[in-house]
Short mmCIF file of C-alpha atoms in Angstrom, two decimals:
data_model
loop_
_atom_site.label_atom_id
_atom_site.label_comp_id
_atom_site.label_asym_id
_atom_site.label_seq_id
_atom_site.Cartn_x
_atom_site.Cartn_y
_atom_site.Cartn_z
CA MET A 1 -64.97 37.28 27.18
CA ASN A 2 -65.97 40.71 25.83
CA SER A 3 -66.39 42.76 29.03
CA PRO A 4 -68.39 46.02 29.21
CA ILE A 5 -66.54 49.23 28.44
CA LEU A 6 -69.45 51.43 29.55
CA VAL A 7 -72.07 50.66 32.18
CA ALA A 8 -75.11 52.77 33.05
CA GLU A 9 -76.61 51.81 36.41
CA ASN A 10 -80.16 52.85 37.33
CA ILE A 11 -79.91 56.13 35.44
CA GLY A 12 -82.64 58.63 36.20
CA VAL A 13 -82.99 62.20 34.95
CA GLN A 14 -85.56 64.59 36.39
CA PHE A 15 -86.34 68.05 35.00
CA ASP A 16 -88.54 69.63 37.69
CA ALA A 17 -91.74 67.54 37.56
CA PHE A 18 -90.83 65.81 34.29
CA THR A 19 -89.09 62.43 34.35
CA ALA A 20 -86.90 62.10 31.26
CA LEU A 21 -85.24 58.82 32.27
CA LYS A 22 -86.19 56.30 34.93
CA ASN A 23 -84.01 53.46 36.23
CA VAL A 24 -82.23 52.76 32.95
CA SER A 25 -79.54 50.10 33.38
CA VAL A 26 -77.56 48.89 30.39
CA ALA A 27 -74.00 47.74 29.64
CA PHE A 28 -72.09 48.25 26.39
CA LYS A 29 -69.46 45.70 25.43
CA ALA A 30 -66.11 46.77 24.04
CA ARG A 31 -65.73 46.79 20.22
CA GLN A 32 -69.45 46.44 19.62
CA LEU A 33 -71.68 48.59 17.42
CA THR A 34 -74.86 49.50 19.30
CA ALA A 35 -77.79 51.75 18.41
CA VAL A 36 -80.08 53.47 20.90
CA ILE A 37 -83.53 53.74 19.36
CA GLY A 38 -87.06 54.70 20.34
CA PRO A 39 -89.98 56.96 19.38
CA ASN A 40 -89.80 60.73 19.73
CA GLY A 41 -89.69 61.61 23.41
CA ALA A 42 -88.35 58.20 24.40
CA GLY A 43 -85.35 59.70 26.20
CA LYS A 44 -82.66 58.86 23.62
CA SER A 45 -81.04 62.30 23.57
CA THR A 46 -81.16 62.60 27.35
CA PHE A 47 -79.51 59.20 27.76
CA PHE A 48 -76.89 60.14 25.18
CA ASN A 49 -76.16 63.39 27.00
CA VAL A 50 -75.63 61.43 30.22
CA VAL A 51 -73.18 58.90 28.76
CA SER A 52 -71.26 61.65 26.94
CA GLY A 53 -70.82 63.75 30.08
CA SER A 54 -72.88 66.74 29.02
CA LEU A 55 -75.62 65.97 31.57
CA ILE A 56 -75.23 64.71 35.14
CA PRO A 57 -77.93 62.15 36.00
CA SER A 58 -80.29 62.84 38.88
CA THR A 59 -79.82 59.25 40.08
CA GLY A 60 -77.59 56.34 39.13
CA ARG A 61 -73.96 55.90 38.11
CA ILE A 62 -71.88 55.79 34.91
CA ARG A 63 -68.82 53.55 34.79
CA PHE A 64 -66.21 53.58 32.04
CA ASN A 65 -63.60 50.81 32.01
CA GLY A 66 -64.65 50.00 35.57
CA GLN A 67 -64.15 53.57 36.82
CA ASP A 68 -67.02 55.63 38.22
CA ILE A 69 -67.12 58.77 36.07
CA THR A 70 -70.49 60.12 37.20
CA GLY A 71 -70.33 63.90 37.43
CA ALA A 72 -66.97 64.24 35.68
CA LYS A 73 -66.54 67.28 33.42
CA GLN A 74 -67.16 66.82 29.71
CA HIS A 75 -63.52 67.51 28.83
CA GLU A 76 -62.54 64.80 31.31
CA PHE A 77 -64.75 62.35 29.43
CA ALA A 78 -62.84 63.25 26.27
CA ARG A 79 -59.45 62.76 27.91
CA MET A 80 -60.55 59.37 29.23
CA GLY A 81 -61.31 58.23 25.69
CA ILE A 82 -64.97 59.12 25.07
CA ALA A 83 -65.65 61.24 21.97
CA LYS A 84 -69.00 62.51 20.72
CA SER A 85 -70.16 63.66 17.30
CA PHE A 86 -73.17 65.95 17.57
CA GLN A 87 -76.52 65.81 15.76
CA ILE A 88 -75.91 69.36 14.49
CA THR A 89 -72.63 69.69 12.59
CA ASN A 90 -70.02 71.23 14.88
CA VAL A 91 -66.99 72.31 12.81
CA PHE A 92 -65.05 75.56 12.33
CA PRO A 93 -66.39 76.75 8.95
CA GLN A 94 -63.75 79.48 8.45
CA LEU A 95 -60.84 77.01 8.83
CA THR A 96 -59.69 74.52 6.24
CA VAL A 97 -60.71 70.89 6.53
CA GLY A 98 -57.18 69.94 7.51
CA GLU A 99 -56.93 72.70 10.11
CA ASN A 100 -60.15 71.47 11.76
CA VAL A 101 -58.71 68.01 12.30
CA ARG A 102 -55.24 69.27 13.26
CA LEU A 103 -56.76 71.59 15.86
CA ALA A 104 -58.78 68.72 17.35
CA ALA A 105 -55.63 66.62 17.68
CA GLN A 106 -53.69 69.59 19.08
CA MET A 107 -56.30 70.17 21.78
CA ARG A 108 -55.90 66.59 22.97
CA ARG A 109 -52.14 67.06 23.27
CA SER A 110 -52.30 70.36 25.13
CA ARG A 111 -54.93 72.99 25.86
CA PHE A 112 -52.18 75.62 26.06
CA GLY A 113 -50.37 75.07 22.78
CA LEU A 114 -52.68 76.87 20.39
CA LEU A 115 -50.04 79.48 19.54
CA VAL A 116 -47.35 76.96 18.61
CA PRO A 117 -46.12 77.62 15.04
CA ARG A 118 -47.87 75.45 12.48
CA GLN A 119 -44.52 74.39 10.97
CA SER A 120 -43.61 72.55 14.19
CA MET A 121 -46.71 70.34 14.06
CA THR A 122 -45.67 68.01 11.26
CA ASP A 123 -46.87 64.92 13.12
CA LEU A 124 -50.32 66.43 13.70
CA ILE A 125 -50.62 67.40 10.04
CA VAL A 126 -49.72 63.86 9.01
CA LEU A 127 -52.32 62.54 11.46
CA ALA A 128 -54.95 64.90 10.02
CA GLU A 129 -54.16 63.72 6.50
CA SER A 130 -54.48 60.10 7.57
CA LEU A 131 -57.81 60.62 9.32
CA LEU A 132 -59.25 62.59 6.42
CA GLU A 133 -58.28 59.79 4.07
CA ARG A 134 -60.13 57.34 6.32
CA VAL A 135 -63.36 59.34 6.13
CA GLY A 136 -63.08 60.01 2.40
CA LEU A 137 -61.98 63.66 2.57
CA ALA A 138 -58.31 63.43 1.63
CA LYS A 139 -58.77 65.63 -1.45
CA ALA A 140 -60.53 68.31 0.60
CA PHE A 141 -57.60 68.95 2.98
CA HIS A 142 -57.03 72.56 1.88
CA LEU A 143 -60.68 73.50 1.30
CA PRO A 144 -62.57 75.74 3.73
CA ALA A 145 -64.88 73.57 5.83
CA ARG A 146 -67.82 75.79 4.90
CA ASP A 147 -67.47 74.66 1.26
CA LEU A 148 -68.17 71.01 2.09
CA ALA A 149 -71.55 69.41 1.45
CA HIS A 150 -73.59 68.48 4.51
CA GLY A 151 -72.61 64.81 4.40
CA GLN A 152 -68.96 65.73 4.03
CA GLN A 153 -69.16 68.04 7.07
CA ARG A 154 -70.53 65.13 9.11
CA CYS A 155 -67.55 63.03 7.98
CA LEU A 156 -65.22 65.89 8.93
CA GLU A 157 -66.73 66.01 12.41
CA ILE A 158 -66.10 62.28 12.81
CA ALA A 159 -62.48 62.76 11.72
CA MET A 160 -62.18 65.47 14.41
CA ALA A 161 -63.58 63.05 17.00
CA LEU A 162 -61.13 60.36 15.86
CA ALA A 163 -58.23 62.80 16.32
CA CYS A 164 -58.66 62.23 20.06
CA ASP A 165 -58.11 58.49 19.50
CA PRO A 166 -61.23 57.55 21.48
CA LYS A 167 -61.93 54.10 22.88
CA LEU A 168 -65.65 54.92 22.72
CA LEU A 169 -67.22 56.90 19.87
CA LEU A 170 -70.71 58.34 20.39
CA LEU A 171 -72.62 59.41 17.28
CA ASP A 172 -75.82 61.43 17.62
CA GLU A 173 -78.01 60.85 14.53
CA PRO A 174 -75.01 60.73 12.17
CA THR A 175 -77.18 60.54 9.02
CA ALA A 176 -79.52 63.43 9.90
CA GLY A 177 -80.24 65.55 6.83
CA MET A 178 -78.29 63.29 4.48
CA SER A 179 -79.30 62.09 1.04
CA PRO A 180 -79.78 58.31 0.54
CA GLU A 181 -76.32 58.08 -1.06
CA GLU A 182 -74.65 60.03 1.75
CA THR A 183 -76.49 57.89 4.30
CA LEU A 184 -75.16 54.66 2.81
CA ASP A 185 -71.62 56.06 2.73
CA MET A 186 -71.90 57.13 6.37
CA MET A 187 -73.18 53.75 7.50
CA ASP A 188 -70.32 52.07 5.66
CA LEU A 189 -67.88 54.38 7.46
CA ILE A 190 -69.47 53.65 10.85
CA THR A 191 -69.24 49.90 10.24
CA ARG A 192 -65.52 50.21 9.48
CA LEU A 193 -64.90 52.39 12.54
CA ALA A 194 -66.66 49.84 14.75
CA GLU A 195 -64.09 47.23 13.78
CA GLU A 196 -61.51 49.18 15.81
CA ARG A 197 -63.43 50.72 18.72
CA THR A 198 -66.74 50.73 20.54
CA VAL A 199 -69.40 52.76 18.73
CA ILE A 200 -72.79 53.79 20.14
CA LEU A 201 -75.18 55.75 17.98
CA VAL A 202 -78.62 57.29 18.19
CA GLU A 203 -80.36 56.85 14.85
CA HIS A 204 -83.99 56.91 13.76
CA LYS A 205 -83.53 55.13 10.41
CA MET A 206 -84.58 51.69 11.54
CA LYS A 207 -83.75 49.70 8.42
CA LEU A 208 -80.19 50.95 8.48
CA VAL A 209 -79.46 50.25 12.14
CA MET A 210 -81.06 46.84 11.84
CA GLY A 211 -78.66 46.10 9.02
CA ILE A 212 -75.37 47.16 10.63
CA CYS A 213 -75.71 47.05 14.42
CA GLN A 214 -74.84 44.06 16.57
CA ARG A 215 -77.10 45.24 19.39
CA LEU A 216 -80.04 47.58 19.90
CA ILE A 217 -81.22 49.41 23.00
CA VAL A 218 -84.89 50.45 22.85
CA LEU A 219 -86.18 53.26 25.08
CA HIS A 220 -89.82 54.24 25.56
CA HIS A 221 -91.17 57.01 27.81
CA GLY A 222 -87.75 57.27 29.47
CA GLU A 223 -87.55 53.60 30.39
CA LEU A 224 -85.66 50.63 28.96
CA LEU A 225 -88.16 48.74 26.84
CA ALA A 226 -85.94 46.08 25.29
CA GLN A 227 -82.38 45.23 24.34
CA GLY A 228 -80.79 42.57 22.19
CA THR A 229 -79.74 41.65 18.67
CA PRO A 230 -81.66 42.99 15.67
CA ASN A 231 -83.47 39.64 15.45
CA ASP A 232 -84.40 39.86 19.14
CA ILE A 233 -85.83 43.34 18.62
CA ARG A 234 -87.74 42.38 15.48
CA ALA A 235 -89.40 39.56 17.41
CA ASN A 236 -90.13 41.56 20.57
CA TYR A 237 -93.86 41.98 21.21
CA GLU A 238 -93.62 45.33 22.99
CA VAL A 239 -91.23 46.84 20.44
CA LYS A 240 -93.53 45.92 17.57
CA ARG A 241 -96.46 47.43 19.44
CA VAL A 242 -95.03 50.77 20.62
CA TYR A 243 -92.18 51.49 18.22
CA LEU A 244 -92.77 49.74 14.93
CA GLY A 245 -96.49 50.45 15.06
CA GLN A 246 -97.46 46.88 14.22
CA LYS A 247 -100.61 45.18 15.38
CA VAL A 248 -99.72 42.13 17.45
#
């Protein structure tokens, strides 16, 4: 049986008098591609920040592989096998594409080895080449990251996240700002990555997530509105009313 890799239990987030999340409980199965969706202000980004370790919930617990990780530092999340790709591209523009990925892999190995001569990192360079080939950037290895198109920079950021060999990959609006062609390429990449690891993404392009995700989590006003397969969500009365804007 496919057991949960990540469990959120009664998650609540309070910012002074504003309730961003309220009693959200959801489990994510291993090796499953899931999208978190909802209207603007639904609490998607807040929930994502909680499960990635960048925000400590006001109430509730987060469990990863059965271990309570609530309140752990963000770098501890990464070392446990949780990697996040941000909505805003987060690469080192002055470094080459290959150096960006090598540095990400090097940081996982040791936080204190940044001054090790490049020549002694043959294995990390080979790893960087392999990961860049996977995301379609093999030919860009020696190019400065700043010279990449927006869609290519998003792929580079995913390669950097993969350098940590995560069990769980979190993608925050991975197709934001992309052209239709770049969007299709990114969704194809995400589908392939989900064959090897658990992937959770926040994405507002409904047709695309409906087409590739095995499961959808729908938030509304900070609460869990619905969860299930794409067919379940399409047929859900409340989702059609508040999210899809359909008259029911």
